[in-house]
XYZ file of C-alpha atoms in Angstrom:
706
model
C 40.966 -8.348 15.788
C 37.416 -7.837 16.728
C 37.870 -4.488 18.574
C 40.082 -1.527 18.698
C 43.323 -1.578 20.515
C 43.242 -0.660 24.168
C 44.445 2.734 25.374
C 47.932 3.619 24.750
C 50.853 2.329 26.834
C 52.048 4.655 29.555
C 54.804 6.805 28.272
C 58.379 6.127 29.568
C 60.022 9.007 31.337
C 62.619 10.760 29.312
C 65.950 10.652 30.968
C 67.604 14.225 31.221
C 70.535 14.746 28.791
C 73.488 15.362 30.978
C 76.258 17.042 29.083
C 78.876 15.717 31.425
C 77.943 11.901 30.750
C 78.722 11.600 26.834
C 78.908 7.764 27.379
C 75.199 7.585 28.210
C 74.035 8.856 24.830
C 73.259 5.487 23.550
C 71.042 4.705 26.556
C 69.022 8.024 26.016
C 68.414 7.377 22.284
C 66.172 4.394 22.636
C 63.503 6.005 24.839
C 63.284 9.049 22.602
C 62.415 6.623 19.676
C 59.370 5.320 21.475
C 58.069 8.788 22.756
C 54.607 9.831 21.343
C 54.316 12.835 19.397
C 52.774 15.913 21.151
C 50.587 16.471 18.199
C 50.157 15.355 14.526
C 53.595 15.386 13.204
C 54.007 17.777 10.130
C 56.049 15.157 8.259
C 53.627 12.338 8.876
C 50.506 11.786 6.630
C 47.917 9.133 5.703
C 46.589 9.004 2.237
C 43.719 7.031 0.515
C 43.942 5.238 -2.872
C 40.339 6.353 -3.377
C 38.053 8.930 -1.494
C 34.903 7.549 -2.926
C 33.815 3.911 -2.515
C 30.805 1.761 -3.079
C 29.197 -0.172 -0.173
C 31.427 -3.366 0.459
C 34.603 -1.999 -1.266
C 37.860 -2.359 0.463
C 39.945 0.733 1.480
C 43.663 0.946 0.619
C 45.446 3.341 3.093
C 49.133 4.573 2.519
C 50.875 5.905 5.576
C 54.280 7.632 6.400
C 55.699 8.995 9.679
C 58.839 10.191 11.294
C 57.671 8.690 14.647
C 57.286 5.004 13.592
C 56.202 2.267 15.986
C 55.313 -1.294 15.633
C 51.926 -0.545 17.115
C 50.848 2.485 15.004
C 47.526 1.643 13.679
C 44.823 3.109 11.336
C 41.096 2.871 11.846
C 37.807 3.796 10.096
C 35.575 6.279 12.095
C 32.087 7.783 11.210
C 32.237 11.493 10.530
C 29.802 11.889 13.357
C 32.659 11.286 15.910
C 34.986 14.246 15.570
C 37.805 12.710 17.790
C 39.291 9.171 18.081
C 37.673 7.240 20.898
C 37.693 3.904 22.393
C 35.216 1.427 20.934
C 33.668 3.869 18.451
C 35.768 2.966 15.558
C 35.047 0.455 12.668
C 37.522 -1.811 10.991
C 41.280 -1.184 11.863
C 44.831 -2.572 11.314
C 48.270 -2.029 12.511
C 50.586 0.245 10.401
C 54.055 -0.452 11.596
C 57.309 1.126 10.363
C 57.967 4.544 8.906
C 55.815 4.043 5.857
C 53.778 1.353 4.079
C 50.262 0.438 2.961
C 47.375 -1.519 4.531
C 43.920 -2.575 3.339
C 40.859 -2.081 5.470
C 37.391 -3.662 4.907
C 34.583 -1.064 4.961
C 32.781 -2.881 7.703
C 31.562 -2.183 11.183
C 32.626 -4.122 14.297
C 30.194 -7.000 13.549
C 31.547 -7.504 10.090
C 28.602 -5.713 8.492
C 29.144 -3.530 5.404
C 29.188 0.108 6.319
C 26.162 1.973 4.924
C 26.495 4.834 2.532
C 27.819 8.062 4.345
C 30.728 10.030 5.290
C 33.728 8.531 7.054
C 37.488 9.248 7.967
C 40.567 7.292 8.495
C 42.620 7.909 11.675
C 46.385 7.305 11.875
C 47.045 6.763 15.691
C 50.122 6.336 17.772
C 51.416 3.020 19.518
C 48.048 1.398 20.423
C 46.734 4.761 21.727
C 44.545 7.408 20.610
C 47.018 10.229 19.859
C 47.023 11.299 16.280
C 50.114 10.588 14.133
C 48.802 12.730 11.439
C 45.634 14.432 10.339
C 42.846 12.192 9.272
C 41.907 11.533 5.753
C 38.135 11.591 4.786
C 36.204 9.520 2.356
C 32.569 8.714 1.394
C 30.701 5.511 0.733
C 28.000 5.607 -1.825
C 25.296 3.110 -2.690
C 23.508 2.718 -5.950
C 20.082 4.123 -6.040
C 17.512 1.812 -4.575
C 14.890 0.984 -7.282
C 12.443 -1.152 -5.426
C 9.810 -3.345 -7.071
C 8.405 -2.627 -10.474
C 4.762 -1.358 -10.169
C 2.096 -0.354 -12.778
C 1.043 3.235 -11.644
C -2.164 2.734 -13.490
C -3.237 -0.123 -11.199
C -3.985 0.016 -7.466
C -0.779 -0.906 -5.432
C -1.185 -2.883 -2.272
C 0.880 -1.493 0.712
C 1.191 -3.308 3.958
C 2.347 -1.207 6.810
C 3.875 -2.639 10.094
C 4.595 -0.978 13.371
C 6.837 -2.909 15.975
C 9.102 -2.105 18.878
C 11.989 -4.454 18.459
C 12.933 -4.316 22.118
C 16.596 -4.082 20.961
C 16.640 -7.844 20.774
C 16.739 -8.498 17.072
C 18.496 -7.784 13.927
C 16.882 -10.670 12.341
C 14.720 -10.125 9.335
C 13.090 -13.614 9.295
C 10.114 -12.686 11.371
C 9.398 -9.406 9.434
C 9.807 -11.394 6.166
C 7.169 -13.749 7.428
C 4.894 -11.064 8.320
C 5.221 -9.537 4.799
C 5.107 -5.867 5.406
C 6.081 -3.348 2.753
C 6.601 -0.275 4.906
C 7.891 -0.941 8.466
C 8.231 1.380 11.494
C 10.531 0.058 14.130
C 11.644 1.283 17.467
C 14.498 0.411 19.899
C 16.282 -0.578 16.632
C 19.615 1.192 16.906
C 21.839 -0.370 14.220
C 19.371 -3.225 13.812
C 17.435 -1.338 11.278
C 20.230 -1.236 8.825
C 20.733 -5.058 9.116
C 17.127 -5.858 8.746
C 16.752 -3.683 5.594
C 19.828 -5.294 4.173
C 18.567 -8.796 4.798
C 15.039 -7.912 3.445
C 16.653 -6.171 0.373
C 14.729 -3.008 1.365
C 15.593 0.647 1.639
C 15.741 2.381 5.014
C 16.332 5.719 7.009
C 17.791 5.685 10.332
C 20.292 7.769 12.285
C 21.287 4.894 14.475
C 19.035 5.766 17.215
C 15.693 4.167 18.386
C 13.199 4.910 15.498
C 13.692 3.936 11.823
C 11.707 3.511 8.578
C 12.296 0.482 6.365
C 10.620 0.342 3.055
C 10.233 -2.034 0.100
C 9.546 1.141 -1.994
C 12.316 3.525 -2.620
C 13.062 6.258 -0.151
C 13.766 9.337 -2.298
C 14.414 11.782 0.464
C 14.868 11.873 4.242
C 14.725 14.389 7.326
C 14.435 14.345 11.051
C 11.821 16.408 12.740
C 13.688 17.070 15.972
C 11.478 17.807 18.914
C 11.588 17.094 22.762
C 9.410 14.263 23.874
C 10.828 11.848 21.244
C 13.843 9.608 21.557
C 15.789 11.022 18.566
C 13.072 12.811 16.724
C 10.555 11.757 14.069
C 12.345 9.822 11.346
C 10.733 11.216 8.067
C 11.289 9.171 4.869
C 9.591 10.267 1.640
C 8.704 6.920 0.070
C 7.850 6.555 -3.737
C 4.978 4.132 -4.343
C 4.273 4.156 -7.978
C 3.493 7.886 -9.042
C 2.580 8.718 -5.447
C 4.915 9.924 -2.693
C 4.237 9.170 1.032
C 5.844 11.219 3.862
C 6.135 8.293 6.417
C 7.180 9.223 9.911
C 8.714 6.587 12.444
C 8.825 7.732 16.118
C 9.535 6.457 19.634
C 8.140 8.850 22.346
C 9.391 9.465 25.834
C 8.933 6.428 27.998
C 9.140 8.278 31.443
C 6.149 10.221 32.676
C 4.162 7.207 32.032
C 1.062 8.597 33.443
C -1.181 5.671 32.445
C 0.263 4.005 35.675
C -1.046 6.448 38.039
C -4.620 5.283 38.074
C -3.367 1.772 38.396
C -1.510 2.513 41.589
C 1.981 2.692 40.279
C 4.483 5.530 39.819
C 5.276 6.356 36.158
C 8.671 8.157 36.732
C 7.097 11.639 36.785
C 10.335 13.802 37.206
C 8.955 17.300 36.856
C 8.644 19.433 39.960
C 5.275 20.039 41.344
C 4.227 16.495 41.581
C 4.170 14.023 44.444
C 7.661 12.585 45.260
C 6.212 9.091 45.272
C 5.306 9.568 41.583
C 9.073 9.320 40.724
C 10.503 5.938 39.792
C 8.212 2.929 39.121
C 7.352 1.721 42.536
C 3.763 1.015 43.736
C 1.905 4.035 45.160
C 0.024 4.357 48.385
C -3.146 4.540 46.489
C -4.187 4.897 42.872
C -4.179 8.531 41.544
C -7.573 9.315 39.944
C -7.515 13.108 39.593
C -7.718 13.379 35.844
C -6.378 17.007 35.675
C -3.434 15.980 37.573
C -2.749 12.813 35.656
C -3.003 14.856 32.396
C -0.626 17.564 33.629
C 2.006 14.720 34.439
C 1.349 13.445 30.909
C 1.896 16.720 29.336
C 5.150 17.147 31.145
C 6.463 14.200 29.109
C 6.778 16.242 25.955
C 4.720 13.596 24.002
C 1.822 15.956 23.253
C 4.293 18.706 21.911
C 5.847 15.994 19.731
C 2.338 15.253 18.280
C 1.916 18.943 17.642
C 5.156 19.098 15.683
C 4.277 16.107 13.792
C 0.796 17.170 12.638
C 2.326 20.557 11.516
C 4.993 18.790 9.457
C 2.452 16.510 8.017
C 0.257 19.336 7.001
C 3.058 20.908 5.073
C 3.787 17.660 3.329
C 0.127 17.274 2.263
C 0.339 20.743 0.894
C 3.042 19.453 -1.362
C 0.718 16.632 -2.624
C 2.199 13.848 -0.660
C 0.255 11.215 1.354
C 1.159 11.133 5.050
C 1.220 8.367 7.677
C 3.157 7.422 10.900
C 3.898 4.478 12.996
C 5.122 4.865 16.509
C 5.588 3.459 19.938
C 3.991 6.470 21.688
C 4.164 5.161 25.190
C 0.752 6.612 25.969
C -2.814 5.136 25.556
C -5.531 6.423 23.289
C -8.262 8.820 24.192
C -10.419 6.554 22.293
C -9.597 3.677 24.651
C -10.028 5.285 28.033
C -13.778 6.088 27.721
C -16.837 5.468 29.888
C -17.236 2.014 28.554
C -13.800 0.949 29.778
C -13.782 3.071 33.021
C -14.103 0.066 35.158
C -11.956 -2.285 33.085
C -8.097 -2.977 33.147
C -7.575 -1.147 36.520
C -8.630 2.266 35.053
C -10.250 2.720 38.420
C -13.105 4.922 36.937
C -10.867 7.262 35.077
C -11.870 8.600 31.826
C -8.825 10.182 30.249
C -8.802 12.210 27.122
C -5.058 11.435 26.573
C -3.390 14.451 24.870
C -1.162 12.899 22.213
C -3.752 10.819 20.300
C -6.368 13.776 20.775
C -3.922 16.163 19.078
C -3.457 13.671 16.205
C -7.144 13.251 15.828
C -7.698 17.030 15.828
C -4.907 17.275 13.169
C -7.048 15.385 10.652
C -5.280 11.949 11.197
C -7.048 8.526 11.476
C -6.089 5.782 13.960
C -5.985 2.855 11.543
C -6.917 0.223 14.315
C -9.703 2.075 15.674
C -11.002 3.005 12.206
C -11.685 -0.815 11.724
C -12.462 -1.673 15.374
C -14.119 1.395 16.987
C -15.282 -0.465 20.159
C -12.480 -0.550 22.809
C -14.388 -3.280 24.781
C -14.691 -6.011 22.013
C -11.367 -4.935 20.456
C -9.004 -3.441 23.024
C -5.979 -3.954 20.769
C -3.436 -4.328 23.427
C 0.123 -4.049 22.208
C 1.958 -4.121 25.689
C 3.064 -5.950 27.573
C 3.062 -9.096 25.394
C 3.264 -12.695 26.525
C 6.753 -12.995 24.872
C 7.942 -16.800 24.943
C 11.232 -17.681 26.462
C 11.407 -14.477 28.561
C 10.728 -14.475 32.200
C 7.606 -12.418 33.335
C 9.858 -10.437 35.692
C 11.331 -8.773 32.397
C 8.024 -8.033 30.884
C 6.025 -6.747 33.855
C 6.689 -3.238 35.183
C 3.510 -3.094 37.346
C 3.261 -6.696 38.651
C 0.263 -6.166 40.942
C -1.761 -4.187 38.331
C -3.552 -4.839 34.936
C -1.106 -2.739 32.923
C -2.270 -3.699 29.357
C -2.579 -0.862 26.930
C -2.621 -0.051 23.303
C 0.474 2.093 22.917
C 1.562 1.273 19.383
C -0.086 3.009 16.477
C -0.410 3.651 12.761
C -2.080 6.897 11.873
C -2.675 8.254 8.341
C -4.307 11.356 6.838
C -7.472 10.562 4.718
C -6.928 10.877 0.971
C -8.782 9.651 -2.051
C -5.608 8.048 -3.173
C -5.228 5.893 -0.089
C -7.642 3.201 1.171
C -7.441 1.280 4.428
C -8.677 -2.317 3.928
C -7.758 -4.133 7.205
C -5.817 -4.134 10.303
C -4.656 -6.861 12.812
C -2.412 -7.239 15.852
C 0.686 -9.279 15.192
C 2.461 -11.317 17.953
C 1.892 -13.677 20.758
C -1.786 -14.334 21.562
C -1.389 -13.879 25.361
C -0.718 -10.790 27.619
C 0.860 -10.145 30.932
C -1.656 -9.443 33.585
C -0.852 -8.749 37.248
C 2.648 -10.160 36.805
C 1.484 -13.443 35.135
C 0.817 -14.687 31.731
C -2.794 -14.437 30.647
C -4.973 -14.962 27.708
C -6.590 -12.117 25.706
C -9.952 -10.695 26.792
C -11.536 -10.734 23.343
C -11.619 -12.739 20.030
C -9.956 -10.017 17.959
C -7.720 -11.279 15.166
C -3.941 -11.847 16.262
C -1.473 -13.180 13.838
C 1.236 -15.065 15.407
C 4.318 -15.710 13.180
C 6.054 -19.110 13.392
C 9.395 -17.245 13.918
C 10.164 -16.885 17.593
C 8.703 -13.637 18.904
C 11.503 -11.454 20.431
C 9.726 -8.195 21.533
C 7.982 -7.260 24.578
C 5.443 -5.488 22.374
C 2.937 -6.827 19.973
C 2.905 -5.154 16.530
C 0.257 -3.603 14.430
C -0.265 -4.357 10.772
C -2.406 -2.322 8.352
C -3.315 -2.953 4.843
C -3.718 -0.112 2.399
C -4.245 0.372 -1.265
C -2.669 3.206 -3.026
C -4.118 4.531 -6.255
C -2.245 7.606 -7.458
C -3.117 9.967 -10.231
C -2.364 7.588 -13.178
C -4.517 4.934 -11.302
C -7.294 7.404 -10.723
C -7.300 8.490 -14.436
C -7.376 4.850 -15.527
C -10.288 4.229 -13.296
C -12.381 6.943 -14.703
C -15.202 5.303 -16.611
C -15.364 5.874 -20.373
C -18.448 7.138 -22.253
C -20.479 4.618 -24.037
C -21.448 5.088 -27.679
C -25.377 5.268 -27.325
C -27.436 3.883 -30.124
C -31.014 4.992 -31.013
C -33.562 2.368 -29.829
C -36.599 1.468 -32.021
C -39.347 -0.957 -31.904
C -39.574 -3.613 -34.674
C -42.812 -5.348 -35.644
C -46.362 -4.369 -35.965
C -47.489 -2.432 -32.967
C -51.012 -3.960 -32.841
C -52.882 -5.324 -29.824
C -52.036 -9.093 -29.367
C -48.886 -8.801 -31.460
C -45.279 -9.250 -30.371
C -42.798 -6.380 -31.003
C -39.098 -6.415 -30.307
C -36.702 -3.667 -29.019
C -33.834 -2.849 -31.215
C -31.004 -0.992 -29.136
C -29.389 0.672 -32.165
C -25.570 0.911 -32.610
C -23.811 1.220 -29.231
C -20.259 0.488 -28.167
C -19.323 -3.098 -29.069
C -19.797 -5.508 -26.144
C -22.376 -3.484 -24.423
C -24.929 -5.460 -22.342
C -28.519 -4.298 -22.539
C -31.636 -4.138 -20.266
C -34.942 -3.283 -21.442
C -37.990 -1.580 -19.894
C -41.221 -1.202 -21.983
C -43.108 2.091 -21.450
C -46.914 2.876 -21.849
C -47.591 6.569 -22.270
C -44.140 7.159 -20.871
C -44.645 4.869 -17.559
C -43.082 1.722 -16.692
C -45.000 -1.338 -17.579
C -44.456 -3.757 -14.594
C -42.640 -6.892 -15.502
C -42.061 -5.838 -19.100
C -38.327 -6.046 -19.172
C -37.461 -8.418 -22.080
C -36.442 -7.438 -25.497
C -39.694 -8.993 -26.874
C -43.029 -7.630 -25.742
C -46.546 -9.076 -26.434
C -48.927 -6.172 -26.506
C -52.037 -6.760 -24.468
C -55.477 -6.130 -26.008
C -56.350 -3.273 -23.903
C -53.541 -0.960 -24.977
C -54.969 -0.051 -28.269
C -54.638 3.634 -28.739
C -51.863 4.129 -26.257
C -48.211 5.180 -26.963
C -45.734 2.343 -26.627
C -42.006 2.915 -26.165
C -38.920 0.973 -24.882
C -36.078 2.257 -22.676
C -32.767 0.633 -23.315
C -30.078 0.568 -20.579
C -26.569 -0.137 -21.572
C -23.534 -1.301 -19.509
C -19.836 -2.289 -20.185
C -16.788 -2.712 -17.786
C -14.758 0.417 -17.860
C -17.626 2.680 -19.044
C -20.363 4.770 -17.279
C -23.814 3.168 -17.657
C -26.250 4.953 -20.201
C -29.621 4.610 -21.399
C -31.871 5.735 -24.216
C -35.553 5.622 -25.186
C -37.161 4.934 -28.496
C -39.662 7.165 -30.281
C -43.231 6.009 -29.203
C -45.542 4.153 -31.541
C -49.317 4.072 -31.339
C -50.923 0.751 -30.623
C -53.535 -0.283 -33.221
C -56.670 -2.286 -32.575
C -56.616 -6.231 -33.356
C -57.611 -6.730 -37.065
C -56.483 -3.367 -38.228
C -54.410 -3.658 -41.340
C -51.054 -2.001 -41.105
C -50.400 0.563 -43.705
C -48.421 -0.347 -46.766
C -45.798 2.075 -45.590
C -45.047 0.246 -42.487
C -43.013 -2.787 -43.360
C -41.878 -5.019 -40.546
C -39.265 -7.634 -39.959
C -39.531 -10.600 -37.349
C -36.517 -12.880 -36.515
C -36.949 -16.406 -35.574
C -34.955 -16.122 -32.415
C -33.172 -13.596 -30.065
C -30.046 -15.822 -29.694
C -28.049 -17.460 -32.316
C -24.859 -19.497 -32.191
C -21.747 -18.210 -34.184
C -21.858 -20.449 -37.364
C -25.504 -21.180 -37.064
C -28.608 -20.131 -38.897
C -31.337 -17.583 -38.276
C -34.841 -17.445 -39.731
C -36.071 -14.061 -40.968
C -39.470 -13.126 -42.315
C -41.072 -9.733 -43.187
C -44.179 -8.209 -44.479
C -45.498 -4.740 -45.802
C -42.939 -4.298 -48.600
C -43.480 -3.383 -52.211
C -43.909 -6.293 -54.598
C -40.635 -7.587 -55.858
C -38.467 -5.145 -53.840
C -35.012 -6.479 -53.253
C -33.957 -6.384 -49.591
C -30.347 -6.273 -48.354
C -29.465 -8.014 -45.007
C -26.437 -7.150 -42.873
C -25.382 -7.809 -39.444
C -23.909 -4.884 -37.391
C -22.200 -3.009 -35.543
C -19.316 -3.859 -37.906
C -21.245 -4.547 -41.141
C -21.208 -8.121 -42.354
C -23.318 -9.070 -45.349
C -25.763 -11.807 -44.949
C -27.078 -11.691 -48.557
C -30.361 -10.398 -49.944
C -33.805 -11.446 -50.553
C -36.759 -10.354 -52.871
C -40.286 -9.651 -51.553
C -43.125 -11.529 -53.105
C -45.937 -9.931 -55.121
C -47.800 -9.425 -51.765
C -44.792 -7.817 -50.235
C -43.731 -10.640 -47.893
C -40.586 -12.733 -47.551
C -39.247 -15.572 -45.437
C -35.630 -16.662 -45.592
C -32.774 -18.252 -43.571
C -29.488 -16.715 -43.087
C -26.168 -18.050 -41.781
C -24.231 -16.208 -38.903
C -20.551 -16.379 -39.881
C -18.536 -18.338 -37.439
C -15.960 -15.409 -36.996
C -18.682 -13.063 -35.636
C -17.609 -12.213 -31.929
C -20.044 -13.336 -29.200
C -22.227 -10.529 -27.798
C -25.008 -8.232 -28.790
C -25.442 -7.450 -32.433
C -28.125 -5.782 -34.753
C -29.663 -7.528 -37.768
C -30.437 -4.778 -40.348
C -32.681 -5.069 -43.347
C -32.117 -2.219 -45.997
C -35.017 -1.068 -48.214
C -34.158 0.197 -51.769
C -34.814 3.821 -50.481
C -31.937 3.525 -47.888
C -34.362 3.144 -44.897
C -33.649 0.300 -42.400
C -35.458 -2.113 -40.229
C -33.438 -3.310 -37.258
C -33.638 -6.236 -34.757
C -31.442 -7.069 -31.824
C -29.797 -10.443 -31.827
C -27.415 -11.974 -29.429
C -24.625 -14.112 -30.817
C -23.085 -16.823 -28.548
C -19.814 -18.749 -29.050
C -20.054 -22.178 -30.770
C -19.585 -25.046 -28.454
C -16.651 -26.770 -29.897
C -16.261 -27.896 -33.580
C -15.386 -25.756 -36.515
C -18.043 -23.585 -38.035
C -17.863 -22.195 -41.471
C -17.244 -18.506 -41.797
C -18.679 -18.262 -45.186
C -21.226 -15.503 -45.806
C -24.895 -16.665 -46.666
C -25.704 -16.851 -50.301
C -29.356 -16.076 -49.739
C -29.507 -13.508 -52.557
C -28.254 -15.767 -55.300
C -30.593 -18.649 -54.513
C -33.574 -16.411 -54.377
C -32.731 -14.891 -57.763
C -32.395 -18.409 -59.212
C -35.895 -19.502 -57.972
C -37.386 -16.401 -59.344
C -35.775 -17.073 -62.916
C -37.147 -20.722 -62.964
C -40.534 -19.582 -61.910
C -40.736 -17.048 -64.655
C -39.701 -19.595 -67.288
C -42.286 -22.107 -66.086
C -45.062 -19.267 -66.310
C -44.047 -18.400 -69.880
C -44.377 -22.113 -70.972
C -47.734 -22.494 -69.329
C -49.025 -19.436 -71.345
C -49.748 -17.320 -68.256
C -48.542 -15.447 -65.238
C -49.110 -17.079 -61.931
C -49.037 -15.169 -58.556
C -47.546 -17.330 -55.934
C -46.000 -16.889 -52.552
C -42.439 -18.189 -52.751
C -40.613 -19.750 -49.768
C -37.013 -19.317 -50.374
C -34.398 -21.328 -48.297
C -30.892 -20.099 -47.734
C -28.242 -22.534 -48.584
């Protein structure tokens, strides 16, 4: 059956036992059998096969009584209902006879599985609510909700939604289409549990108006009980990665709706000391524009006191290291919306009102998510009520049919924190509004997202997109420190000559930028690795500043030691060897020409590619101290900035920057250059030829790398 039995049948009157009429005994016995027990019979009991069940498990109930009836019955009740009552039980079944066993599904009246919590089984008499025995208690437990897998070292997207459901829907399709992760709902009642179940989310609700529904696990719950709310602030501690968020859902007092007073309507102001016509919701004789009186009526609602309690609890949570945010239907406009700029709009009738509830939240350090993105209430009024809900008559939507009653009364507030970033906000719901008892289009072009699913609330919703970056994410985002090389200048620093900046050994993959300096000051436009020295710089100090950058690292820079520019035609000293490379860029697997001068005659020079040393062979300087060769860059060399290093016999080095680019298709050999061997063979044959000729010839040899 779909509901509990009706109230117990009326007791039949007991016929007095007349000792003089023994023959009537049989007539008296029958009504005694049907008499209800005055209280739970001592010999009657109900026992459970198990007192701990998982969500969805069936419950086996054993019963026994000395007052049997075909209409005795057992029913599941929530622990919050201390006595059996009509229409407040869950699943039930008849338990006829003196003893037996029945099985009950752990479901509510709608057939939905009962959520985790405490319950009891009542054993009741003859279709009524008198106990046959004391009840038996049991609990339903749910496995811990795990939520989605996240990487706490990465930023985590968090979409937050605020929506008054208007008590019209337990359907999750619309919210699934909107795609929020953390949802604050009002006028939800038992709908919050059904929505969470269908979404596969966690939730916190006491069965009243407000609830919190979360894709991420809720690890603790509480209720901040305070007047001015409809059931208190629902507080859920939500675990997002390694960060906890204290999330508060609330539905504030709907009466004392003082925003109607300037519009010429009563707002059901019930407190004494206010005009009698302010009670109820009827049209006033004239708009009320006394701001002090309006705010006094608003304060009597208890909403400002509820905001004070909220900010205090949020402050305590922040002291524990948690982020804090709230979503609520506050039934009150914002102090940021009733300003001088809107005083003559939307039937404000000149009133500029610093509404207390939002003012208290602002003063408590909280940020209005919508106004943070759209600070102008004229271009972006952000109205959330009343919405032009389709398939609903206007008479059900308009409470002040001759006024412009549009207001922004749904909010998402949050406390600023370096771990939490607001990226965007938008209004969600029908595009149109209800204005003066009729359907009307919006007054601005602000973004409104309308789901394809039929909208069922008289409110529009508010959606805000956040990014959470907790401790692990913050640590991962800290830039590393680059290994910084020692820059140098390669080539002869003479007027008219071209020199090259060599960055030195930096972290692999570092990208470089260059700035040439004259006597320590930047040379305009001199930002390439190579620099041709103008003729008028002779005698000046030349240096180069190298800036390095790499993703995940803090940028760094270093400056070379200065060199003195010599005049054109001056011979470089023998102790100043130099190396020139044929190109700054080379393809992996390709060749690179290298030449040098200023070396000792016959000196053997070793050539490597750094930072990870790779041998490119060796070369022998001619009698005049010069060389020219070609080396092959191995195909396996990774693309990026590298350094060509020429080693002198005394261990000193000459370094040149070179950038290796990836080969464009085809296979390139990764064999090392054999420059040294070829050069040695050429020298041997030259020596033999000289001996045969009978003399020693001094020649400049050109050696080609195979």
